[in-house]
């Protein structure tokens, strides 16, 4: 697995190196171009000054005014040179000494700028321009040595390269500091994850960048949801174990009191205990079937999940025909954990199917909050008994199988979503009406 810190450091390093290299190339090219442009402009003025001192005598020969031959043009290999051409004749400065540069005449208005090798292998910048004077075409070439300029440029390039390298090292140190400090919250989160795994923490309490906080919040939500589901599962298993333990104790007691005379009565009592055990096991299996494949998901699609839940209930209560009707307002997708929603609906609808005569109705309204109303046409319950039904282990009728935990579990889930549960009489069907209010996104 690649390190995020290494990837960021490598990416930033390559970016900085590329950027500074490009900057160095652009600056170098720009300075070289500006210097050459300035030299060309100055040489152009020099050529025009020489043109002012050039005349064509009556015999068609070039003559130069004395002021044209300055000291730089008199000293051999001085680095300043000129050539004046008229037709096939040419006059050049003494600085050329005995070197003749192969140049040709140009057309009027034509200009030529090139780099050539001059006397003593001097690199020269050569500017040629053709003028019209005294009805004759005169071509003037001006050349200047680039030795000193190139030395200065090399010094500049070296200094600029060293400064760029120092700047690059400083920027790399700065970006490393930024990366390390930016990723410190992730290290904190990693340490908290290790504490969660070891049981020291129940949730992540680290703060992080805005990009990471949704992940932390979602992870905390899953941890809290898993903790509550584990608690409910342990409670259900504990109640099942307690129920089985009680029945087994009865069986052991009966087996110790067995006599020949009480054989028939003993068999009946054993049969009753085994039936109770069977009902306890069936109840937990039914709850598992209602939950189905409980995959953790933060949303529940009612149009997908509810038909499967109702089909399971109709199989469980196949001994009677139940007319089930449901409708919903708003979106069918509810932002409530799928496992929580299935357990909530499963317990409420299971209770309605168990006690109804022939009708069960479900209404779900999804707006700012989620309201679920389940009604049946069963015997209902007295107003004084409704509050006690939400207590753990409280049952409406001891003659029917059950643990009395269903509505208590529903109340726990409702409170988890900052909601409530209300039990009252159904004016429409005459049985029990359960009204649930949930607030998706707001969890205790």
XYZ file of C-alpha atoms in Angstrom:
444
model
C 0.000 0.000 0.000
C 1.471 3.326 -1.035
C 2.078 5.976 1.618
C 0.005 9.128 1.181
C 2.859 11.171 2.601
C 5.337 9.710 0.102
C 2.962 10.276 -2.805
C 2.360 13.891 -1.809
C 6.066 14.531 -1.225
C 7.046 12.946 -4.544
C 4.340 14.798 -6.450
C 5.215 18.169 -4.909
C 8.951 17.573 -5.396
C 8.531 16.757 -9.080
C 6.229 19.755 -9.505
C 8.704 22.122 -7.842
C 11.662 20.755 -9.821
C 9.713 21.043 -13.065
C 8.487 24.546 -12.228
C 11.915 25.878 -11.233
C 13.564 24.244 -14.252
C 10.999 25.858 -16.540
C 11.488 29.187 -14.760
C 15.265 28.938 -15.149
C 14.919 28.161 -18.878
C 12.439 31.005 -19.454
C 14.527 33.560 -17.537
C 17.717 32.481 -19.309
C 16.122 32.644 -22.741
C 14.503 36.002 -22.001
C 17.735 37.587 -20.771
C 19.699 36.233 -23.746
C 17.034 37.535 -26.112
C 16.917 40.971 -24.451
C 20.696 41.347 -24.475
C 20.906 40.340 -28.145
C 18.074 42.747 -28.990
C 19.910 45.596 -27.211
C 23.167 44.722 -28.974
C 21.378 44.592 -32.319
C 19.814 48.020 -31.719
C 23.170 49.517 -30.726
C 24.920 47.928 -33.721
C 22.158 49.297 -35.945
C 22.965 52.808 -34.654
C 26.674 52.131 -35.195
C 25.937 51.092 -38.795
C 23.967 54.268 -39.393
C 26.833 56.312 -37.953
C 29.263 54.610 -40.336
C 26.817 55.209 -43.219
C 26.877 58.921 -42.404
C 30.693 58.905 -42.807
C 30.686 56.948 -46.087
C 30.750 58.730 -49.466
C 31.204 57.605 -53.069
C 33.722 59.708 -54.998
C 33.586 60.587 -58.677
C 35.457 57.451 -59.615
C 32.856 55.283 -57.811
C 35.116 54.433 -54.898
C 34.176 54.334 -51.226
C 35.728 56.921 -48.938
C 35.345 56.957 -45.141
C 35.389 60.060 -42.983
C 38.161 60.049 -40.353
C 35.703 59.993 -37.427
C 34.487 56.577 -38.557
C 37.777 54.880 -37.701
C 37.544 54.998 -33.915
C 40.121 53.321 -31.672
C 38.055 50.141 -31.400
C 38.096 49.723 -35.172
C 41.846 50.504 -35.419
C 43.155 47.959 -32.887
C 43.585 44.414 -34.345
C 41.205 41.794 -32.983
C 39.649 44.339 -30.654
C 36.264 42.684 -30.856
C 34.647 45.534 -32.843
C 34.533 45.230 -36.615
C 32.829 46.639 -39.674
C 32.699 45.920 -43.405
C 31.368 48.374 -46.010
C 30.520 46.969 -49.451
C 29.774 48.809 -52.661
C 29.058 46.555 -55.621
C 32.033 44.189 -55.680
C 34.389 46.399 -53.676
C 34.661 46.325 -49.898
C 36.319 48.287 -47.143
C 36.779 46.906 -43.663
C 38.116 48.076 -40.329
C 41.792 47.514 -39.413
C 40.608 45.415 -36.465
C 40.016 42.555 -38.910
C 43.763 42.615 -39.631
C 44.241 40.144 -42.470
C 41.019 38.156 -41.916
C 38.346 38.383 -44.598
C 34.896 37.310 -43.510
C 32.870 35.725 -46.340
C 29.881 38.065 -46.632
C 27.773 39.131 -49.594
C 25.961 42.284 -50.624
C 22.342 42.678 -49.574
C 19.349 44.303 -51.203
C 18.214 47.734 -50.068
C 16.223 47.437 -46.816
C 17.344 43.859 -46.234
C 18.769 43.015 -42.783
C 20.700 39.982 -41.597
C 21.625 38.999 -38.027
C 23.786 35.898 -37.524
C 26.367 34.367 -35.214
C 29.745 33.743 -36.823
C 33.278 32.833 -35.801
C 35.706 35.723 -36.248
C 39.442 36.300 -35.807
C 41.165 34.119 -33.229
C 37.981 32.023 -33.031
C 36.060 34.855 -31.432
C 32.283 34.284 -31.358
C 30.742 37.299 -33.109
C 27.284 38.746 -33.500
C 27.099 39.951 -37.100
C 24.549 42.548 -38.255
C 24.218 43.326 -41.972
C 22.021 46.022 -43.504
C 21.762 47.483 -47.032
C 21.166 51.225 -47.573
C 20.594 53.513 -50.556
C 22.983 56.478 -50.745
C 24.029 58.629 -53.646
C 21.942 56.440 -55.900
C 24.130 53.502 -54.965
C 23.459 50.391 -52.828
C 25.775 50.243 -49.835
C 25.888 47.197 -47.536
C 27.306 47.668 -44.053
C 28.191 44.802 -41.685
C 28.847 45.438 -38.007
C 30.324 42.674 -35.826
C 30.945 42.551 -32.094
C 32.674 39.929 -29.990
C 30.487 37.918 -27.601
C 33.336 36.634 -25.430
C 32.832 38.995 -22.490
C 29.051 38.795 -22.820
C 29.101 35.006 -22.806
C 31.378 34.993 -19.767
C 28.971 37.329 -17.958
C 26.012 35.207 -19.002
C 27.735 32.043 -17.803
C 28.384 33.694 -14.445
C 24.762 34.820 -14.269
C 23.501 31.354 -15.213
C 25.736 29.768 -12.584
C 24.645 32.166 -9.843
C 21.005 31.905 -10.867
C 21.270 28.099 -10.914
C 22.804 28.040 -7.407
C 20.148 30.408 -6.065
C 17.427 28.352 -7.769
C 18.827 25.173 -6.219
C 18.916 26.792 -2.761
C 15.374 28.030 -3.319
C 14.319 24.543 -4.394
C 15.829 23.006 -1.252
C 14.073 25.621 0.903
C 10.755 24.969 -0.855
C 11.204 21.208 -0.468
C 11.835 21.644 3.252
C 8.771 23.889 3.494
C 6.545 21.491 1.578
C 7.741 18.587 3.735
C 6.842 20.566 6.851
C 3.423 21.385 5.375
C 2.780 17.747 4.390
C 3.849 16.406 7.794
C 1.706 18.912 9.703
C -1.239 18.448 7.342
C -1.160 14.665 7.781
C -0.696 14.776 11.574
C -4.494 14.532 12.146
C -4.481 11.311 10.115
C -1.821 9.913 12.437
C -4.054 10.889 15.356
C -6.962 9.092 13.715
C -4.767 6.020 13.200
C -3.866 5.981 16.898
C -7.528 6.356 17.867
C -8.458 3.483 15.560
C -5.934 1.305 17.383
C -7.517 2.349 20.698
C -10.981 1.524 19.348
C -9.719 -1.895 18.260
C -8.241 -2.522 21.724
C -11.406 -1.336 23.465
C -9.885 1.780 25.077
C -12.272 4.025 23.085
C -15.827 3.508 21.953
C -15.650 6.100 19.177
C -13.108 8.206 17.321
C -12.684 11.548 19.044
C -10.026 12.941 16.718
C -10.680 16.010 14.632
C -9.351 16.120 11.113
C -9.487 18.044 7.839
C -12.876 18.838 6.352
C -12.264 16.173 3.695
C -11.790 13.472 6.362
C -14.490 14.487 8.859
C -17.358 12.838 6.877
C -15.401 9.562 7.053
C -14.873 9.969 10.818
C -18.532 10.821 11.396
C -19.705 7.874 9.308
C -17.312 5.532 11.089
C -18.579 6.761 14.465
C -22.158 6.284 13.289
C -21.423 2.703 12.259
C -19.652 2.021 15.565
C -22.575 3.383 17.563
C -25.127 1.524 15.462
C -23.154 -1.720 15.752
C -22.872 -1.252 19.520
C -26.621 -0.819 19.890
C -27.361 -3.770 17.614
C -24.933 -5.899 19.594
C -26.644 -4.864 22.822
C -30.066 -5.782 21.420
C -28.737 -9.111 20.145
C -27.185 -9.909 23.529
C -30.447 -9.016 25.223
C -32.408 -11.291 22.899
C -29.923 -14.136 23.368
C -29.978 -13.607 27.152
C -33.773 -13.768 27.231
C -33.771 -16.872 25.059
C -31.155 -18.524 27.274
C -33.118 -17.587 30.405
C -36.307 -19.017 28.921
C -34.604 -22.255 27.933
C -32.885 -22.530 31.307
C -36.225 -22.168 33.112
C -37.860 -24.868 30.973
C -34.906 -27.211 31.358
C -35.016 -26.761 35.140
C -38.682 -27.697 35.068
C -37.877 -30.788 33.019
C -35.172 -31.832 35.481
C -37.575 -31.332 38.393
C -40.256 -33.345 36.659
C -37.885 -36.159 35.852
C -36.895 -36.391 39.518
C -40.529 -36.603 40.643
C -41.595 -39.162 38.046
C -43.667 -42.108 39.294
C -45.681 -44.756 37.546
C -48.939 -43.288 38.806
C -48.170 -39.820 37.489
C -46.960 -40.999 34.102
C -49.755 -39.393 32.060
C -49.635 -36.108 33.905
C -45.838 -36.099 33.684
C -45.925 -36.566 29.936
C -48.366 -33.677 29.637
C -46.150 -31.368 31.697
C -43.041 -32.412 29.740
C -44.923 -31.821 26.516
C -45.905 -28.351 27.743
C -42.281 -27.505 28.587
C -40.996 -28.772 25.244
C -43.683 -26.738 23.474
C -42.526 -23.631 25.314
C -38.913 -24.318 24.336
C -39.991 -24.853 20.755
C -41.896 -21.569 20.786
C -38.931 -19.689 22.229
C -36.637 -21.050 19.524
C -39.220 -20.401 16.810
C -39.650 -16.855 18.029
C -35.927 -16.118 17.608
C -35.853 -17.885 14.243
C -38.846 -15.813 13.156
C -37.044 -12.657 14.223
C -34.021 -13.727 12.163
C -36.268 -14.385 9.140
C -37.858 -10.961 9.499
C -34.432 -9.334 9.532
C -33.355 -11.239 6.420
C -29.913 -10.461 5.084
C -29.280 -7.512 7.376
C -26.592 -5.680 5.466
C -25.443 -2.458 7.095
C -26.787 0.442 5.073
C -27.616 3.998 6.031
C -30.768 4.026 3.868
C -33.777 1.742 3.466
C -35.791 1.402 0.268
C -39.333 0.710 1.486
C -40.610 -0.351 -1.933
C -37.942 -3.079 -2.008
C -37.815 -4.205 1.625
C -41.440 -3.964 2.778
C -42.952 -6.498 0.316
C -40.321 -9.080 1.348
C -41.008 -8.415 5.030
C -44.799 -8.772 4.580
C -44.360 -11.961 2.512
C -42.329 -13.479 5.368
C -44.984 -12.534 7.924
C -47.760 -14.024 5.796
C -45.835 -17.310 5.677
C -45.315 -17.249 9.441
C -49.032 -16.591 10.079
C -50.305 -18.744 7.233
C -52.990 -20.260 9.505
C -55.106 -17.100 9.034
C -55.819 -14.797 6.103
C -54.583 -11.273 6.750
C -55.557 -8.412 4.424
C -52.520 -6.115 4.511
C -52.595 -2.616 3.002
C -49.927 0.075 3.085
C -49.289 3.496 1.649
C -46.600 6.108 1.970
C -46.204 9.817 1.386
C -42.990 11.368 0.158
C -39.943 9.405 -0.896
C -39.874 5.640 -0.532
C -36.164 5.769 0.364
C -35.752 6.499 4.069
C -32.386 7.615 5.499
C -32.515 5.136 8.382
C -30.194 2.190 8.860
C -31.655 -0.793 6.991
C -31.175 -3.224 9.878
C -32.791 -0.812 12.351
C -35.726 -0.186 10.016
C -36.324 -3.887 9.385
C -36.150 -4.719 13.088
C -38.521 -1.860 13.923
C -41.086 -2.692 11.220
C -40.646 -6.409 11.802
C -41.506 -6.179 15.509
C -44.469 -3.811 15.049
C -45.961 -5.712 12.092
C -45.302 -9.071 13.760
C -47.273 -7.855 16.764
C -50.089 -6.649 14.474
C -50.208 -9.918 12.489
C -50.207 -11.958 15.699
C -53.184 -10.150 17.293
C -55.247 -9.081 14.275
C -58.381 -10.904 13.147
C -58.053 -10.226 9.434
C -56.755 -6.677 8.763
C -53.491 -4.775 9.183
C -52.829 -1.311 7.795
C -49.525 0.542 7.533
C -49.066 4.256 6.725
C -45.623 5.822 6.318
C -45.101 9.562 5.780
C -41.568 10.690 4.895
C -40.988 14.421 5.299
C -38.645 16.225 7.684
C -39.321 13.304 10.022
C -40.607 9.793 9.363
C -43.988 8.863 10.805
C -45.073 5.213 10.846
C -48.623 4.210 11.842
C -49.600 0.518 12.188
C -53.205 -0.448 12.953
C -54.935 -3.823 13.322
C -58.451 -5.094 14.004
C -57.446 -7.218 16.987
C -58.741 -6.999 20.557
C -56.564 -3.994 21.342
C -55.809 -3.140 24.964
C -57.211 -1.044 27.769
C -55.897 2.505 28.111
C -54.446 1.684 31.515
C -52.442 -1.200 30.050
C -50.969 0.627 27.029
C -48.052 2.253 28.872
C -47.005 -1.018 30.495
C -46.765 -2.717 27.083
C -43.540 -0.827 26.428
C -41.884 -2.374 29.457
C -39.514 -5.249 28.836
C -41.136 -8.634 29.318
C -44.679 -7.249 29.488
C -47.154 -9.335 27.428
C -50.801 -8.663 26.539
C -51.786 -12.303 26.903
C -49.685 -14.952 28.642
C -51.529 -17.650 26.728
C -49.877 -16.611 23.463
C -46.177 -17.211 22.780
C -43.793 -14.311 22.979
C -41.175 -12.620 25.115
C -42.744 -9.206 25.606
C -39.579 -7.592 24.148
C -40.830 -6.550 20.704
C -42.305 -3.134 21.546
C -39.507 -2.464 24.037
C -36.963 -3.022 21.245
C -39.007 -0.739 18.969
C -38.933 1.946 21.672
C -35.116 1.615 21.924
C -34.722 2.083 18.172
C -37.098 5.068 18.158
C -35.152 6.719 20.963
C -31.926 6.054 19.066
C -33.296 8.252 16.245
C -34.535 10.907 18.709
C -38.099 9.737 18.071
C -41.029 8.418 20.051
C -43.628 5.638 20.137
C -47.291 6.118 21.070
C -49.802 3.298 21.680
C -53.534 4.001 21.535
C -56.863 2.694 20.252
C -57.444 2.447 16.477
C -60.697 4.238 15.685
C -60.618 2.883 12.152
C -60.054 -0.835 12.779
C -60.864 -1.140 16.472
C -57.596 -2.733 17.571
C -54.221 -1.346 18.588
C -52.621 1.618 16.839
C -48.856 2.113 17.072
C -47.539 5.549 16.012
C -43.791 5.940 15.563
C -41.934 9.182 14.854
C -38.288 9.023 13.741
C -35.839 11.771 12.776
C -33.351 10.477 10.195
C -29.885 11.948 10.511
C -30.425 12.812 14.202
C -29.160 9.957 16.318
C -28.688 9.788 20.051
